[in-house]
Amino acid sequence: MNSTIVDIAKKAGVSTATVSRVINNYPFVKESTRKKVLKVIDELNYYPDLIARSMVKGRTYNIGLIVGGLGNPFFAETAEVIVKTAERYNCHVTLCVTEEKPWKMAEYIDLLITKRVDGVIIGSVFKDDPISRLRDSKIPYVLYNRRNGHEDADYIVQDNVKGSFEAVKHLIQLGHTRVGILHGPLAFDTVEGRVAGYRQALDAFKLKTFDHFVHEIDFSEPENKVQQAMDKMFGGKIKPTAIFTTADFLALDAMEYLLNKNYRVPEDVALASFDNLRLSGHSLISLTTVGQRAEEMARLAVERLMQKIENKLNGNESEAISPWKITLQPELVIRRSCGSHLKSYQNYQL
């Protein structure tokens, strides 16, 4: 039989009104009375709502998830994994979409602090972010996909430099000497690393970088920006024979542009990318891309956050000084868009 407020009042020796005040966190209740009522609530396993449950257990069973935008398939896919993994810990997820705007990030962090979430997972972090507010509020947090300069931050990321280096190297080994790049905002360390890998590959083979081959794409309106960038790439006398993009959705926009302009992919222009999202293997011309183990990143982020929450509840400070700094190794997934099937070429292993 389920316990009621009357049962709690009788066992605690107080009125039902006092029990209600404690449950609703009203002021002007003696601390000794509050503790006595909360003890009885715990003993009778009475949790009428999450507020009462959090008061007794010291947690809300709610975590925050901050992502850049669900229009980016990477965040949509990883958010799904995070929600499902959190459910195994009986946790709800409050989803916050920043649209890659730093001021929205600050607002959401303040909101999550106000909601007294147990912890926060952040997939959309800039190199300079207000996440120190979480640390100051003693709220555990974990970064995935991106990281920033905080030495004490836990993160699970991909080796972006190596991944893009190998993708561009693969294109060069197929005979391409004029390789363009479409990349996202350099405010993100993921993009910074992938652009660095692109440049390192060109340098390794002593290839020239043409200014009109390199374009930064604003994620707020990527389709229009990709079209403008491609117009510039192919508007001059020297045109690229291959393009590397730092995200699959940019490659798919580039592929659409090329096909609409009657370029053949990969016969005229080869494409390679970074992400290996579900849709990349099912596009009109399957996409050669760097797999970044998105599901593993998302799962590890939840598991680490739950460890940090438990450490906080148990007063275990020793774990806090040893943050996770996990860098997952990439895997090049070779499909038709790079044109390797047109040549005598052995699969290249990272």
XYZ file of C-alpha atoms in Angstrom:
350
model
C 0.000 0.000 0.000
C 1.373 3.440 -0.947
C 2.169 5.834 1.868
C 0.360 9.163 2.138
C 1.063 12.544 3.676
C -1.122 11.468 6.617
C 1.161 8.455 7.224
C 4.222 10.687 7.160
C 2.639 13.202 9.529
C 1.698 10.484 12.030
C 5.128 8.850 12.025
C 6.973 12.179 12.226
C 4.641 13.528 14.891
C 3.742 16.667 12.952
C 0.732 18.029 11.130
C -0.023 17.273 7.475
C 0.394 21.007 6.824
C 3.977 20.794 8.093
C 4.688 17.816 5.838
C 3.311 19.779 2.875
C 5.512 22.771 3.742
C 8.601 20.538 3.860
C 7.758 18.852 0.545
C 7.231 22.216 -1.140
C 10.372 23.654 0.438
C 8.559 26.432 2.272
C 10.590 28.657 4.595
C 9.906 29.088 8.323
C 10.125 25.364 9.097
C 12.556 24.450 11.856
C 15.602 22.679 10.477
C 15.212 19.848 12.992
C 11.588 19.366 11.907
C 12.513 19.472 8.241
C 15.181 16.783 8.717
C 12.782 14.593 10.700
C 10.105 14.798 8.003
C 12.596 14.119 5.211
C 13.889 11.079 7.104
C 10.371 9.661 7.358
C 9.709 10.390 3.666
C 12.814 8.374 2.837
C 11.872 5.517 5.174
C 8.375 5.273 3.699
C 9.713 5.662 0.161
C 7.249 8.472 -0.457
C 8.138 10.554 -3.527
C 5.064 12.455 -4.717
C 7.127 14.349 -7.247
C 10.684 14.972 -8.329
C 11.052 17.979 -6.024
C 10.443 15.919 -2.899
C 12.603 13.136 -4.265
C 15.479 15.522 -4.919
C 15.215 17.025 -1.443
C 15.578 13.600 0.161
C 18.145 12.079 -2.188
C 20.158 15.221 -2.809
C 19.652 15.037 -6.576
C 17.004 15.796 -9.182
C 17.587 12.843 -11.547
C 17.715 15.408 -14.312
C 20.747 16.255 -16.442
C 21.253 18.976 -18.996
C 22.387 18.421 -22.581
C 23.696 21.402 -24.538
C 24.106 20.955 -28.313
C 24.621 23.287 -31.234
C 21.557 22.427 -33.303
C 19.463 19.412 -34.197
C 19.691 20.401 -37.848
C 23.244 19.067 -37.606
C 22.738 15.279 -37.877
C 25.696 14.645 -35.557
C 23.942 16.343 -32.650
C 20.619 14.679 -33.480
C 22.218 11.236 -33.472
C 24.275 11.750 -30.306
C 21.351 13.356 -28.448
C 19.305 10.217 -29.091
C 22.086 8.032 -27.637
C 22.503 10.307 -24.610
C 18.779 10.252 -23.812
C 18.615 6.453 -24.087
C 21.755 5.958 -21.995
C 20.529 8.389 -19.325
C 17.264 6.449 -19.088
C 19.251 3.425 -17.911
C 20.255 5.544 -14.924
C 16.629 6.681 -14.390
C 17.579 10.195 -15.444
C 15.658 12.673 -17.542
C 17.430 14.939 -20.021
C 16.765 18.658 -20.456
C 17.779 19.473 -24.030
C 19.221 22.930 -24.767
C 19.920 23.973 -28.365
C 22.289 26.934 -28.681
C 22.140 27.339 -32.480
C 25.921 27.811 -32.068
C 25.395 31.190 -30.371
C 27.639 31.886 -27.321
C 25.024 34.093 -25.646
C 22.506 31.243 -25.787
C 25.076 28.964 -24.212
C 25.386 31.403 -21.282
C 21.599 31.626 -20.893
C 21.162 27.855 -20.904
C 23.908 27.328 -18.348
C 22.191 29.799 -16.032
C 18.864 28.017 -16.650
C 20.316 24.597 -15.845
C 21.897 25.919 -12.661
C 18.501 27.333 -11.629
C 16.844 23.974 -12.363
C 19.387 22.318 -10.059
C 20.291 19.640 -12.571
C 22.598 16.899 -11.324
C 25.062 17.469 -14.148
C 25.506 18.716 -17.693
C 26.806 17.179 -20.922
C 28.047 19.740 -23.447
C 28.554 18.951 -27.120
C 28.627 22.515 -28.388
C 31.445 24.318 -26.646
C 33.415 27.272 -27.955
C 37.067 27.842 -27.176
C 35.949 30.551 -24.722
C 32.804 29.591 -22.855
C 30.990 30.459 -19.611
C 31.138 26.845 -18.412
C 33.207 28.007 -15.433
C 29.803 28.914 -13.951
C 29.031 25.211 -13.716
C 32.282 24.600 -11.889
C 31.634 27.520 -9.538
C 28.172 26.075 -8.841
C 29.752 22.649 -8.178
C 27.686 21.044 -10.932
C 29.529 18.165 -12.649
C 29.900 18.467 -16.410
C 31.452 16.520 -19.281
C 32.377 17.713 -22.764
C 32.037 15.561 -25.844
C 32.948 16.206 -29.473
C 34.503 19.569 -28.578
C 36.702 20.815 -25.780
C 38.051 24.118 -24.550
C 41.018 25.331 -22.544
C 39.855 24.256 -19.070
C 42.487 21.838 -17.785
C 40.131 20.307 -15.215
C 37.387 19.514 -17.726
C 36.475 15.922 -18.610
C 36.140 15.350 -22.341
C 35.630 12.613 -24.917
C 36.691 13.757 -28.380
C 37.960 12.488 -31.712
C 41.495 12.869 -33.082
C 40.369 15.451 -35.617
C 43.830 16.293 -36.958
C 44.681 12.674 -37.725
C 41.272 11.926 -39.209
C 41.293 14.784 -41.697
C 44.984 14.234 -42.506
C 44.252 10.651 -43.527
C 41.169 11.591 -45.553
C 43.054 14.231 -47.546
C 46.065 11.930 -47.868
C 43.736 9.333 -49.355
C 42.542 11.828 -51.983
C 46.133 12.798 -52.814
C 47.158 9.148 -53.161
C 44.357 8.780 -55.693
C 46.157 11.391 -57.799
C 44.489 14.654 -56.730
C 46.832 17.628 -56.405
C 44.208 20.386 -56.216
C 42.135 19.727 -53.098
C 39.671 22.318 -51.762
C 38.086 22.454 -48.322
C 34.747 23.567 -46.900
C 34.960 23.944 -43.138
C 32.831 25.189 -40.270
C 33.616 28.101 -37.916
C 37.166 28.088 -36.566
C 35.742 29.088 -33.162
C 35.233 25.341 -32.657
C 38.303 23.305 -31.779
C 36.941 20.377 -33.820
C 36.997 22.467 -36.981
C 40.375 23.945 -36.098
C 41.832 20.437 -35.828
C 40.291 19.224 -39.071
C 41.558 22.234 -41.001
C 45.010 21.671 -39.483
C 44.950 18.055 -40.696
C 43.998 19.201 -44.195
C 46.912 21.645 -44.315
C 49.344 19.093 -42.885
C 48.437 16.624 -45.632
C 49.030 19.209 -48.356
C 52.335 20.182 -46.761
C 53.407 16.534 -46.481
C 53.014 16.147 -50.251
C 54.343 19.664 -50.974
C 51.091 20.733 -52.614
C 50.020 24.338 -53.025
C 47.014 25.790 -51.190
C 44.942 28.142 -53.322
C 43.096 30.859 -51.420
C 39.887 30.346 -53.377
C 39.953 26.646 -52.447
C 39.490 27.342 -48.714
C 36.082 28.474 -47.390
C 34.579 28.825 -43.930
C 30.858 28.023 -43.746
C 28.494 29.683 -41.288
C 26.470 26.886 -39.697
C 23.421 29.128 -39.293
C 22.700 28.945 -43.046
C 25.077 26.314 -44.469
C 23.278 25.515 -47.732
C 23.463 29.072 -49.085
C 27.044 29.487 -47.888
C 28.129 26.243 -49.540
C 26.686 27.363 -52.859
C 28.524 30.686 -52.634
C 31.768 28.958 -51.701
C 31.471 26.451 -54.541
C 30.789 29.267 -57.015
C 34.109 30.807 -55.987
C 35.975 27.490 -56.105
C 34.815 26.670 -59.606
C 34.570 30.204 -60.933
C 38.292 30.650 -61.608
C 40.698 29.172 -64.125
C 42.188 26.775 -61.573
C 39.551 24.409 -60.234
C 39.817 21.694 -57.593
C 39.563 18.063 -58.608
C 38.725 16.988 -55.048
C 37.030 18.572 -52.034
C 37.313 17.699 -48.374
C 34.663 18.946 -45.953
C 34.799 18.993 -42.159
C 31.224 17.696 -41.801
C 29.116 15.258 -43.790
C 26.198 17.623 -44.287
C 28.571 20.098 -45.978
C 29.745 17.338 -48.332
C 26.166 16.442 -49.230
C 25.398 20.095 -50.024
C 28.582 20.223 -52.136
C 27.558 17.013 -53.925
C 24.152 18.488 -54.761
C 25.817 21.621 -56.142
C 28.205 19.611 -58.333
C 25.493 17.383 -59.754
C 23.280 20.392 -60.499
C 26.214 21.949 -62.385
C 26.683 18.722 -64.381
C 29.934 17.716 -62.701
C 30.280 13.984 -62.220
C 31.099 12.711 -58.727
C 33.685 11.256 -58.421
C 34.831 11.185 -62.061
C 35.186 15.009 -62.323
C 35.349 15.973 -58.645
C 36.014 13.583 -55.757
C 34.559 14.157 -52.296
C 35.633 13.111 -48.813
C 34.305 14.247 -45.466
C 34.295 13.811 -41.700
C 31.536 12.323 -39.482
C 30.238 9.058 -40.979
C 26.678 9.889 -40.028
C 23.930 7.407 -40.854
C 22.872 9.317 -43.945
C 26.386 9.386 -45.449
C 26.175 5.776 -46.589
C 22.736 6.266 -48.118
C 23.265 9.422 -50.169
C 22.875 9.406 -53.953
C 26.608 8.699 -54.194
C 27.793 7.094 -50.972
C 30.205 9.329 -49.095
C 33.818 8.572 -48.217
C 34.159 9.929 -44.699
C 36.066 9.727 -41.439
C 34.075 7.803 -38.850
C 34.165 9.581 -35.523
C 32.447 6.960 -33.330
C 29.673 9.341 -32.354
C 27.615 6.793 -30.423
C 30.622 5.768 -28.337
C 31.397 9.402 -27.534
C 27.815 10.010 -26.417
C 27.629 6.847 -24.300
C 30.963 7.522 -22.595
C 29.888 11.100 -21.842
C 26.822 9.862 -19.922
C 28.762 7.158 -18.103
C 31.431 9.601 -17.003
C 28.876 12.179 -15.893
C 27.107 9.575 -13.745
C 30.442 8.717 -12.122
C 31.039 12.381 -11.339
C 27.548 12.797 -9.886
C 28.072 9.773 -7.624
C 31.500 11.068 -6.589
C 29.929 14.371 -5.612
C 27.144 12.711 -3.607
C 29.651 10.459 -1.846
C 32.069 13.290 -1.144
C 34.830 11.614 -3.133
C 37.136 14.485 -4.039
C 40.072 12.354 -5.206
C 38.378 11.461 -8.502
C 37.747 15.124 -9.252
C 41.475 15.822 -9.706
C 41.824 13.123 -12.379
C 39.529 14.183 -15.230
C 38.902 11.927 -18.194
C 40.715 13.120 -21.314
C 39.760 10.554 -23.933
C 40.714 10.920 -27.591
C 39.127 8.283 -29.820
C 40.998 7.188 -32.923
C 39.354 7.704 -36.325
C 38.583 5.234 -39.064
C 38.451 6.147 -42.736
C 35.332 4.693 -44.362
C 35.958 4.442 -48.110
C 32.893 4.636 -50.353
C 32.179 5.722 -53.921
C 32.470 9.538 -53.647
C 36.283 9.516 -53.540
C 36.603 7.448 -56.715
C 38.889 4.749 -55.323
C 36.783 2.142 -57.121
C 37.826 3.730 -60.424
C 41.502 3.012 -59.809
C 43.695 0.100 -58.818
C 43.935 0.993 -55.164
C 44.304 -0.978 -51.959
C 42.207 -0.003 -48.954
C 44.179 2.352 -46.765
C 44.090 1.580 -43.053
C 44.553 4.339 -40.477
